[in-house]
Each structure stands twice: as C-alpha cells, then as structure tokens.
PDB file of C-alpha atoms in Angstrom:
ATOM      1  CA  MET A   1      -9.720 -68.871 -29.710  1.00 64.00           C
ATOM      2  CA  SER A   2     -12.377 -66.407 -28.591  1.00 89.00           C
ATOM      3  CA  ARG A   3     -12.948 -66.242 -24.857  1.00 96.00           C
ATOM      4  CA  LEU A   4     -16.749 -66.628 -24.867  1.00 97.00           C
ATOM      5  CA  SER A   5     -17.306 -69.040 -27.745  1.00 96.00           C
ATOM      6  CA  GLY A   6     -20.514 -71.033 -27.392  1.00 95.00           C
ATOM      7  CA  LYS A   7     -21.916 -68.945 -24.543  1.00 98.00           C
ATOM      8  CA  VAL A   8     -25.244 -67.117 -24.486  1.00 98.00           C
ATOM      9  CA  ALA A   9     -25.366 -63.768 -22.688  1.00 98.00           C
ATOM     10  CA  LEU A  10     -28.170 -61.408 -21.701  1.00 98.00           C
ATOM     11  CA  VAL A  11     -27.151 -57.785 -21.087  1.00 98.00           C
ATOM     12  CA  SER A  12     -29.719 -55.381 -19.654  1.00 98.00           C
ATOM     13  CA  GLY A  13     -29.390 -51.716 -20.554  1.00 96.00           C
ATOM     14  CA  GLY A  14     -27.611 -52.967 -23.650  1.00 95.00           C
ATOM     15  CA  ALA A  15     -28.605 -50.257 -26.126  1.00 92.00           C
ATOM     16  CA  ARG A  16     -25.920 -47.713 -25.271  1.00 90.00           C
ATOM     17  CA  GLY A  17     -23.117 -46.779 -22.901  1.00 92.00           C
ATOM     18  CA  ILE A  18     -21.533 -49.485 -20.774  1.00 94.00           C
ATOM     19  CA  GLY A  19     -24.166 -52.057 -21.754  1.00 95.00           C
ATOM     20  CA  ARG A  20     -23.585 -51.567 -25.470  1.00 95.00           C
ATOM     21  CA  GLY A  21     -19.832 -51.817 -24.968  1.00 95.00           C
ATOM     22  CA  ILE A  22     -20.282 -55.087 -23.086  1.00 96.00           C
ATOM     23  CA  ALA A  23     -22.668 -56.523 -25.682  1.00 96.00           C
ATOM     24  CA  ASP A  24     -20.360 -55.703 -28.597  1.00 95.00           C
ATOM     25  CA  LEU A  25     -17.246 -57.053 -26.903  1.00 96.00           C
ATOM     26  CA  PHE A  26     -18.995 -60.240 -25.809  1.00 97.00           C
ATOM     27  CA  ALA A  27     -20.054 -60.826 -29.415  1.00 96.00           C
ATOM     28  CA  ALA A  28     -16.537 -60.148 -30.658  1.00 95.00           C
ATOM     29  CA  GLN A  29     -15.375 -62.801 -28.208  1.00 96.00           C
ATOM     30  CA  GLY A  30     -17.770 -65.379 -29.652  1.00 96.00           C
ATOM     31  CA  ALA A  31     -20.889 -65.066 -27.489  1.00 97.00           C
ATOM     32  CA  THR A  32     -24.452 -64.920 -28.694  1.00 97.00           C
ATOM     33  CA  VAL A  33     -25.748 -61.790 -26.987  1.00 97.00           C
ATOM     34  CA  ILE A  34     -29.230 -60.518 -26.267  1.00 97.00           C
ATOM     35  CA  ALA A  35     -28.925 -56.797 -25.569  1.00 97.00           C
ATOM     36  CA  ALA A  36     -32.137 -55.744 -23.862  1.00 97.00           C
ATOM     37  CA  ASP A  37     -33.310 -52.208 -23.152  1.00 96.00           C
ATOM     38  CA  VAL A  38     -36.296 -49.851 -23.121  1.00 94.00           C
ATOM     39  CA  ILE A  39     -34.689 -47.640 -25.768  1.00 89.00           C
ATOM     40  CA  ARG A  40     -33.631 -48.261 -29.343  1.00 81.00           C
ATOM     41  CA  PRO A  41     -29.979 -49.273 -29.794  1.00 78.00           C
ATOM     42  CA  GLU A  42     -27.409 -46.801 -31.010  1.00 64.00           C
ATOM     43  CA  PRO A  43     -25.250 -47.696 -34.022  1.00 61.00           C
ATOM     44  CA  ARG A  44     -22.199 -49.738 -33.152  1.00 58.00           C
ATOM     45  CA  THR A  45     -19.538 -47.122 -32.518  1.00 47.00           C
ATOM     46  CA  PRO A  46     -16.928 -48.490 -30.101  1.00 47.00           C
ATOM     47  CA  ASP A  47     -15.608 -45.932 -27.651  1.00 44.00           C
ATOM     48  CA  GLY A  48     -11.948 -45.556 -26.796  1.00 38.00           C
ATOM     49  CA  PRO A  49      -9.409 -47.607 -28.765  1.00 37.00           C
ATOM     50  CA  ALA A  50     -11.624 -48.709 -31.610  1.00 39.00           C
ATOM     51  CA  ASP A  51     -11.403 -51.776 -33.842  1.00 41.00           C
ATOM     52  CA  PRO A  52      -8.218 -53.386 -32.443  1.00 39.00           C
ATOM     53  CA  ALA A  53      -9.792 -53.341 -28.983  1.00 44.00           C
ATOM     54  CA  TYR A  54     -12.503 -55.699 -30.195  1.00 51.00           C
ATOM     55  CA  ALA A  55      -9.985 -58.458 -30.805  1.00 52.00           C
ATOM     56  CA  GLY A  56     -11.659 -61.815 -31.245  1.00 63.00           C
ATOM     57  CA  ASP A  57     -12.880 -63.967 -34.070  1.00 67.00           C
ATOM     58  CA  GLY A  58     -16.165 -62.049 -34.313  1.00 67.00           C
ATOM     59  CA  THR A  59     -18.202 -65.248 -34.506  1.00 74.00           C
ATOM     60  CA  GLY A  60     -20.783 -64.037 -31.998  1.00 84.00           C
ATOM     61  CA  SER A  61     -23.841 -61.911 -32.625  1.00 92.00           C
ATOM     62  CA  VAL A  62     -25.995 -59.286 -30.902  1.00 95.00           C
ATOM     63  CA  GLU A  63     -29.786 -59.450 -30.905  1.00 95.00           C
ATOM     64  CA  PHE A  64     -31.854 -56.579 -29.496  1.00 95.00           C
ATOM     65  CA  GLU A  65     -35.003 -57.064 -27.415  1.00 96.00           C
ATOM     66  CA  TRP A  66     -37.218 -54.685 -25.471  1.00 96.00           C
ATOM     67  CA  LEU A  67     -36.960 -55.073 -21.704  1.00 97.00           C
ATOM     68  CA  ASP A  68     -38.208 -52.983 -18.803  1.00 97.00           C
ATOM     69  CA  VAL A  69     -36.136 -54.383 -15.943  1.00 98.00           C
ATOM     70  CA  THR A  70     -38.811 -53.425 -13.394  1.00 98.00           C
ATOM     71  CA  ASP A  71     -41.344 -55.674 -15.139  1.00 98.00           C
ATOM     72  CA  GLU A  72     -41.356 -59.312 -14.022  1.00 98.00           C
ATOM     73  CA  ASP A  73     -43.317 -60.432 -17.089  1.00 98.00           C
ATOM     74  CA  ALA A  74     -40.856 -58.678 -19.415  1.00 98.00           C
ATOM     75  CA  TRP A  75     -37.978 -60.621 -17.870  1.00 98.00           C
ATOM     76  CA  ALA A  76     -39.889 -63.878 -18.310  1.00 98.00           C
ATOM     77  CA  ARG A  77     -40.518 -63.056 -21.979  1.00 98.00           C
ATOM     78  CA  VAL A  78     -36.873 -62.277 -22.791  1.00 98.00           C
ATOM     79  CA  VAL A  79     -35.485 -65.244 -20.882  1.00 98.00           C
ATOM     80  CA  GLY A  80     -38.059 -67.468 -22.577  1.00 98.00           C
ATOM     81  CA  LEU A  81     -36.958 -66.186 -25.981  1.00 97.00           C
ATOM     82  CA  ALA A  82     -33.327 -66.949 -25.127  1.00 97.00           C
ATOM     83  CA  GLU A  83     -34.227 -70.470 -24.067  1.00 97.00           C
ATOM     84  CA  ASP A  84     -36.318 -71.097 -27.177  1.00 97.00           C
ATOM     85  CA  ARG A  85     -33.741 -69.683 -29.609  1.00 97.00           C
ATOM     86  CA  HIS A  86     -30.466 -70.660 -27.967  1.00 97.00           C
ATOM     87  CA  GLY A  87     -31.194 -73.267 -25.300  1.00 97.00           C
ATOM     88  CA  GLY A  88     -30.667 -71.012 -22.301  1.00 97.00           C
ATOM     89  CA  ILE A  89     -28.530 -68.287 -20.770  1.00 98.00           C
ATOM     90  CA  ASP A  90     -24.970 -68.755 -19.514  1.00 98.00           C
ATOM     91  CA  ILE A  91     -24.239 -65.128 -18.595  1.00 98.00           C
ATOM     92  CA  LEU A  92     -26.393 -62.350 -17.191  1.00 98.00           C
ATOM     93  CA  VAL A  93     -25.096 -58.793 -16.974  1.00 98.00           C
ATOM     94  CA  ASN A  94     -27.419 -56.651 -14.860  1.00 98.00           C
ATOM     95  CA  ASN A  95     -26.302 -53.303 -16.241  1.00 97.00           C
ATOM     96  CA  ALA A  96     -29.478 -51.216 -16.581  1.00 97.00           C
ATOM     97  CA  GLY A  97     -29.428 -48.264 -14.224  1.00 95.00           C
ATOM     98  CA  VAL A  98     -30.571 -44.713 -13.634  1.00 94.00           C
ATOM     99  CA  GLY A  99     -28.950 -41.840 -11.777  1.00 90.00           C
ATOM    100  CA  SER A 100     -30.291 -39.673  -8.977  1.00 88.00           C
ATOM    101  CA  TYR A 101     -28.691 -36.723  -7.209  1.00 85.00           C
ATOM    102  CA  GLU A 102     -31.012 -35.642  -4.376  1.00 90.00           C
ATOM    103  CA  ALA A 103     -29.964 -35.612  -0.717  1.00 94.00           C
ATOM    104  CA  VAL A 104     -32.178 -37.088   1.997  1.00 95.00           C
ATOM    105  CA  HIS A 105     -34.067 -33.860   2.717  1.00 96.00           C
ATOM    106  CA  GLU A 106     -34.717 -33.269  -1.001  1.00 95.00           C
ATOM    107  CA  LEU A 107     -35.622 -36.785  -2.104  1.00 96.00           C
ATOM    108  CA  GLY A 108     -39.254 -37.567  -2.843  1.00 96.00           C
ATOM    109  CA  ALA A 109     -40.771 -40.983  -2.350  1.00 97.00           C
ATOM    110  CA  ASP A 110     -41.596 -41.285  -6.057  1.00 97.00           C
ATOM    111  CA  GLU A 111     -37.963 -40.703  -7.046  1.00 97.00           C
ATOM    112  CA  TRP A 112     -36.785 -43.147  -4.384  1.00 96.00           C
ATOM    113  CA  ASP A 113     -39.131 -45.802  -5.781  1.00 98.00           C
ATOM    114  CA  ARG A 114     -38.084 -45.084  -9.378  1.00 97.00           C
ATOM    115  CA  VAL A 115     -34.372 -45.517  -8.680  1.00 97.00           C
ATOM    116  CA  LEU A 116     -34.812 -48.589  -6.497  1.00 98.00           C
ATOM    117  CA  GLY A 117     -37.101 -50.097  -9.104  1.00 98.00           C
ATOM    118  CA  VAL A 118     -34.474 -49.982 -11.855  1.00 98.00           C
ATOM    119  CA  ASN A 119     -31.192 -50.262  -9.978  1.00 98.00           C
ATOM    120  CA  GLN A 120     -32.099 -52.750  -7.256  1.00 98.00           C
ATOM    121  CA  THR A 121     -35.381 -54.508  -8.016  1.00 98.00           C
ATOM    122  CA  GLY A 122     -34.253 -54.857 -11.637  1.00 98.00           C
ATOM    123  CA  VAL A 123     -31.160 -56.763 -10.480  1.00 98.00           C
ATOM    124  CA  PHE A 124     -33.288 -59.007  -8.248  1.00 98.00           C
ATOM    125  CA  LEU A 125     -35.761 -59.768 -11.039  1.00 98.00           C
ATOM    126  CA  GLY A 126     -32.955 -60.439 -13.504  1.00 98.00           C
ATOM    127  CA  MET A 127     -31.157 -62.910 -11.253  1.00 98.00           C
ATOM    128  CA  ARG A 128     -34.421 -64.607 -10.319  1.00 98.00           C
ATOM    129  CA  ALA A 129     -35.376 -64.974 -13.977  1.00 98.00           C
ATOM    130  CA  VAL A 130     -32.160 -66.655 -15.123  1.00 98.00           C
ATOM    131  CA  ILE A 131     -31.060 -68.709 -12.119  1.00 98.00           C
ATOM    132  CA  PRO A 132     -33.512 -71.611 -12.632  1.00 98.00           C
ATOM    133  CA  GLY A 133     -32.200 -72.124 -16.163  1.00 98.00           C
ATOM    134  CA  MET A 134     -28.591 -71.829 -15.017  1.00 98.00           C
ATOM    135  CA  ARG A 135     -29.246 -74.512 -12.419  1.00 98.00           C
ATOM    136  CA  ARG A 136     -30.575 -76.807 -15.129  1.00 97.00           C
ATOM    137  CA  ARG A 137     -27.549 -76.041 -17.337  1.00 96.00           C
ATOM    138  CA  GLY A 138     -25.114 -76.784 -14.526  1.00 98.00           C
ATOM    139  CA  GLY A 139     -23.782 -73.273 -13.940  1.00 98.00           C
ATOM    140  CA  GLY A 140     -23.523 -69.723 -15.117  1.00 98.00           C
ATOM    141  CA  SER A 141     -22.115 -66.280 -14.440  1.00 98.00           C
ATOM    142  CA  LEU A 142     -24.062 -63.406 -12.881  1.00 99.00           C
ATOM    143  CA  ILE A 143     -22.392 -60.006 -13.313  1.00 98.00           C
ATOM    144  CA  ASN A 144     -24.046 -57.102 -11.518  1.00 98.00           C
ATOM    145  CA  ILE A 145     -22.940 -53.558 -12.268  1.00 98.00           C
ATOM    146  CA  SER A 146     -22.584 -51.567  -9.047  1.00 98.00           C
ATOM    147  CA  SER A 147     -20.504 -48.374  -8.750  1.00 96.00           C
ATOM    148  CA  ILE A 148     -17.709 -46.762  -6.776  1.00 94.00           C
ATOM    149  CA  TYR A 149     -20.598 -45.027  -5.028  1.00 93.00           C
ATOM    150  CA  GLY A 150     -21.701 -48.387  -3.723  1.00 95.00           C
ATOM    151  CA  ALA A 151     -18.524 -48.318  -1.648  1.00 96.00           C
ATOM    152  CA  ALA A 152     -17.736 -44.621  -1.082  1.00 93.00           C
ATOM    153  CA  ALA A 153     -19.923 -41.677  -0.130  1.00 90.00           C
ATOM    154  CA  VAL A 154     -20.727 -38.651  -2.258  1.00 86.00           C
ATOM    155  CA  PRO A 155     -22.858 -35.684  -1.148  1.00 89.00           C
ATOM    156  CA  GLY A 156     -26.481 -36.144  -2.153  1.00 89.00           C
ATOM    157  CA  SER A 157     -27.359 -39.092  -4.414  1.00 89.00           C
ATOM    158  CA  LEU A 158     -28.969 -41.041  -1.571  1.00 95.00           C
ATOM    159  CA  ALA A 159     -31.148 -43.313  -3.705  1.00 96.00           C
ATOM    160  CA  TYR A 160     -28.368 -44.076  -6.180  1.00 95.00           C
ATOM    161  CA  GLN A 161     -25.886 -44.910  -3.424  1.00 96.00           C
ATOM    162  CA  ALA A 162     -28.436 -47.029  -1.589  1.00 97.00           C
ATOM    163  CA  THR A 163     -29.083 -49.139  -4.666  1.00 98.00           C
ATOM    164  CA  LYS A 164     -25.456 -49.580  -5.642  1.00 97.00           C
ATOM    165  CA  GLY A 165     -24.513 -50.650  -2.132  1.00 97.00           C
ATOM    166  CA  ALA A 166     -27.414 -53.080  -2.141  1.00 98.00           C
ATOM    167  CA  VAL A 167     -26.267 -54.568  -5.440  1.00 98.00           C
ATOM    168  CA  ARG A 168     -22.959 -55.550  -3.820  1.00 98.00           C
ATOM    169  CA  SER A 169     -24.742 -57.306  -0.952  1.00 98.00           C
ATOM    170  CA  MET A 170     -27.198 -59.033  -3.276  1.00 98.00           C
ATOM    171  CA  THR A 171     -24.293 -60.253  -5.393  1.00 98.00           C
ATOM    172  CA  ARG A 172     -22.475 -61.777  -2.429  1.00 98.00           C
ATOM    173  CA  ASN A 173     -25.690 -63.442  -1.290  1.00 98.00           C
ATOM    174  CA  ALA A 174     -26.226 -65.043  -4.696  1.00 98.00           C
ATOM    175  CA  ALA A 175     -22.584 -66.130  -4.802  1.00 98.00           C
ATOM    176  CA  ILE A 176     -22.841 -68.008  -1.518  1.00 98.00           C
ATOM    177  CA  THR A 177     -26.308 -69.392  -2.184  1.00 98.00           C
ATOM    178  CA  TYR A 178     -25.463 -70.958  -5.556  1.00 98.00           C
ATOM    179  CA  ALA A 179     -21.710 -71.641  -5.332  1.00 98.00           C
ATOM    180  CA  ALA A 180     -22.201 -75.398  -5.015  1.00 98.00           C
ATOM    181  CA  GLU A 181     -24.144 -75.357  -8.293  1.00 98.00           C
ATOM    182  CA  SER A 182     -21.358 -73.578 -10.217  1.00 98.00           C
ATOM    183  CA  ILE A 183     -23.346 -70.354 -10.553  1.00 98.00           C
ATOM    184  CA  ARG A 184     -20.933 -67.520  -9.908  1.00 98.00           C
ATOM    185  CA  ALA A 185     -21.947 -63.984  -8.966  1.00 98.00           C
ATOM    186  CA  ASN A 186     -19.643 -60.972  -9.030  1.00 98.00           C
ATOM    187  CA  ALA A 187     -20.098 -57.208  -8.925  1.00 98.00           C
ATOM    188  CA  VAL A 188     -18.300 -54.645 -11.062  1.00 98.00           C
ATOM    189  CA  LEU A 189     -17.659 -51.196  -9.570  1.00 98.00           C
ATOM    190  CA  PRO A 190     -16.975 -48.676 -12.336  1.00 96.00           C
ATOM    191  CA  GLY A 191     -15.516 -45.273 -11.671  1.00 90.00           C
ATOM    192  CA  TRP A 192     -16.245 -42.325 -13.969  1.00 81.00           C
ATOM    193  CA  ILE A 193     -17.090 -43.731 -17.404  1.00 87.00           C
ATOM    194  CA  ARG A 194     -18.014 -41.675 -20.457  1.00 84.00           C
ATOM    195  CA  THR A 195     -21.668 -42.606 -21.018  1.00 80.00           C
ATOM    196  CA  PRO A 196     -24.920 -40.780 -21.750  1.00 76.00           C
ATOM    197  CA  MET A 197     -25.586 -40.810 -17.992  1.00 80.00           C
ATOM    198  CA  THR A 198     -22.347 -39.090 -17.029  1.00 79.00           C
ATOM    199  CA  GLU A 199     -22.595 -36.717 -19.975  1.00 75.00           C
ATOM    200  CA  SER A 200     -25.959 -35.571 -18.613  1.00 77.00           C
ATOM    201  CA  GLN A 201     -24.323 -34.568 -15.333  1.00 71.00           C
ATOM    202  CA  THR A 202     -22.948 -31.094 -14.741  1.00 81.00           C
ATOM    203  CA  ALA A 203     -19.440 -30.360 -15.948  1.00 81.00           C
ATOM    204  CA  GLU A 204     -18.494 -29.348 -12.407  1.00 82.00           C
ATOM    205  CA  PHE A 205     -19.546 -32.713 -10.986  1.00 78.00           C
ATOM    206  CA  ASN A 206     -17.708 -34.669 -13.670  1.00 77.00           C
ATOM    207  CA  GLU A 207     -14.573 -32.593 -13.306  1.00 84.00           C
ATOM    208  CA  ALA A 208     -14.581 -33.120  -9.535  1.00 83.00           C
ATOM    209  CA  VAL A 209     -14.828 -36.904  -9.863  1.00 85.00           C
ATOM    210  CA  ILE A 210     -12.081 -37.064 -12.488  1.00 89.00           C
ATOM    211  CA  ALA A 211      -9.872 -34.769 -10.412  1.00 85.00           C
ATOM    212  CA  SER A 212     -10.279 -37.216  -7.503  1.00 85.00           C
ATOM    213  CA  THR A 213      -9.220 -40.154  -9.685  1.00 92.00           C
ATOM    214  CA  PRO A 214      -5.500 -40.944  -9.245  1.00 92.00           C
ATOM    215  CA  MET A 215      -5.057 -41.785 -12.933  1.00 91.00           C
ATOM    216  CA  GLY A 216      -6.346 -38.288 -13.713  1.00 92.00           C
ATOM    217  CA  ARG A 217      -8.838 -39.277 -16.377  1.00 92.00           C
ATOM    218  CA  GLY A 218     -12.152 -40.962 -16.929  1.00 91.00           C
ATOM    219  CA  ALA A 219     -12.675 -44.211 -18.801  1.00 88.00           C
ATOM    220  CA  GLU A 220     -14.698 -45.580 -21.696  1.00 91.00           C
ATOM    221  CA  PRO A 221     -17.316 -48.371 -21.756  1.00 93.00           C
ATOM    222  CA  LEU A 222     -14.717 -50.704 -23.227  1.00 94.00           C
ATOM    223  CA  ASP A 223     -12.712 -50.546 -19.986  1.00 95.00           C
ATOM    224  CA  ILE A 224     -15.669 -52.034 -18.133  1.00 96.00           C
ATOM    225  CA  ALA A 225     -16.463 -54.479 -20.919  1.00 97.00           C
ATOM    226  CA  TYR A 226     -13.060 -56.151 -20.705  1.00 97.00           C
ATOM    227  CA  GLY A 227     -13.529 -56.766 -16.989  1.00 98.00           C
ATOM    228  CA  CYS A 228     -16.914 -58.308 -17.711  1.00 98.00           C
ATOM    229  CA  VAL A 229     -15.416 -60.609 -20.348  1.00 98.00           C
ATOM    230  CA  TYR A 230     -13.092 -61.989 -17.679  1.00 98.00           C
ATOM    231  CA  LEU A 231     -15.934 -62.573 -15.216  1.00 98.00           C
ATOM    232  CA  ALA A 232     -18.101 -64.133 -17.940  1.00 98.00           C
ATOM    233  CA  SER A 233     -15.407 -66.483 -19.201  1.00 98.00           C
ATOM    234  CA  ASP A 234     -14.092 -69.769 -17.856  1.00 97.00           C
ATOM    235  CA  GLU A 235     -10.899 -67.909 -16.930  1.00 97.00           C
ATOM    236  CA  SER A 236     -12.696 -66.816 -13.749  1.00 98.00           C
ATOM    237  CA  ALA A 237     -14.108 -70.240 -12.892  1.00 98.00           C
ATOM    238  CA  TYR A 238     -12.907 -69.931  -9.269  1.00 98.00           C
ATOM    239  CA  VAL A 239     -13.998 -66.311  -8.811  1.00 98.00           C
ATOM    240  CA  THR A 240     -17.284 -65.605  -7.052  1.00 98.00           C
ATOM    241  CA  GLY A 241     -18.639 -63.178  -4.489  1.00 98.00           C
ATOM    242  CA  THR A 242     -16.103 -60.493  -5.272  1.00 98.00           C
ATOM    243  CA  ASP A 243     -16.024 -56.842  -6.347  1.00 98.00           C
ATOM    244  CA  LEU A 244     -14.085 -56.022  -9.497  1.00 98.00           C
ATOM    245  CA  VAL A 245     -13.196 -52.346  -9.127  1.00 98.00           C
ATOM    246  CA  ILE A 246     -12.439 -50.539 -12.408  1.00 96.00           C
ATOM    247  CA  ASP A 247     -11.999 -46.955 -11.322  1.00 94.00           C
ATOM    248  CA  GLY A 248      -8.539 -45.579 -12.104  1.00 93.00           C
ATOM    249  CA  GLY A 249      -7.581 -45.871  -8.450  1.00 93.00           C
ATOM    250  CA  PHE A 250     -10.495 -43.829  -7.002  1.00 90.00           C
ATOM    251  CA  LEU A 251     -11.270 -46.237  -4.143  1.00 92.00           C
ATOM    252  CA  ALA A 252      -7.594 -46.782  -3.340  1.00 93.00           C
ATOM    253  CA  ARG A 253      -7.110 -43.198  -2.194  1.00 88.00           C
TER     254      ARG A 253
END
C-alpha cells in the first residue's frame, strides 16, 4: 500500500530541485500533489537512484500551479483551487527558498527584504493559508524546509541564516499551537543537496561544505523527499515540533 494514498499535498517551489523531488515522490506514494512555483516545471528526471527509488503504486498525480509565495492573494488562489478540486489540503511543504551570501556589512536592505520575503514570510503565508482548512478537516501535516544553516553558522549569508533559523522557531510555534487539533508541524534541515541553487554557488564553497560533511559527499533531492514522506504520512502521527536533520552528519560534528 502506498504511504500517502488519499492525501492532498501542496508543495511550494515544486518546479525543480528539492521541491520537484518531493512532489514526484509524494505522487508515487499515492498523493494528489499541487506543485506550485513561479517558474515552469522541469521534465520529471529523478535524481540519484532513479526509478526503483520511486517505489509506490504510482496512483497519485502532480498538478502545476503558479505561486509567488510572497503574495497573500496567490496563496489564497492556490489553496482555493485545491479545496474546489480535491476537498482540501492534508499536507503543506513550504519548500520555496532563495539563497544569499552577503555578510552584515555588505548586505543591503533590499536584499534582506527579498530573502525574508521568500524564505520566512512565504512560510508564514503558506501556513496561514492552509491551517483553517486543516482545522476543518481534523488535522494535517506542515513540513517547513529549513537548513543546516538554520542551526550552524557560516561566514556571510546573514539573511539566509536568519530566515532558516526563524523557520525552525515558527515550526515549533505552530506545532504547539495546533497540536490539540492534530495539525503537526515539523522542520527539515537539509545539508548540501545537488540543486540548481547549490549548482549556482562557487565550486570552492560547495567543496568546502562537502569536505565538512562526515559522509564525504553531498545528497540528491530524493534524500530529502523520503524524509518528507515520513513526516507527511500517518507513520509520524505522534511526531510534531521536531527537526529532521538530513545532512550526512554535518551537524553531528
């Protein structure tokens, strides 16, 4: 039996990278998925171990919708579509994010606002948009993608670190606030994952992060997607307010 059969999921930043991996794996595990993004989706090309990794009955589906996560009205439109087409949303994955590398003395206010708008305000707007429906449905799973840099420092990258640390706190707050209504909230902290974002970074930066990873390698979007399947499924019915670290041992050093 597929692990997400009958569930409806909304994945922001679902056109490529980690979000696309999550959307495809959720569908393979039986979910109806709305993958929402501001860019057009890439063809389905699973990273890492390919077809066998998408084990499941394949009964789910992926629909693509435009979504700017900084736009309150855009969230209302997509959530409304999900309710009209599928009755509501059981799972939200707040995955959309942008990178930033400037230190405090280099960071402009416009860049600060841009990164906070996507990485932090986007998570707030996403949770706020789906929680009323989850309350009516009697529960749900909120999965917010943070980062190892929400827990450990790296030179520069002030805005990015600020947002990813905030995502962890926001997740715990939602977990405690809605626990009695069976709405669970958990954060995922990926390490170095092969995505368009990391591929846009300098080779020196990527090599330094991988060299600091005890397993000695980076990961693929599928590694994060499997963790999200667990948090989205009924297997984690007693799990809320926690950080799921998927980082090859980086934070254990």
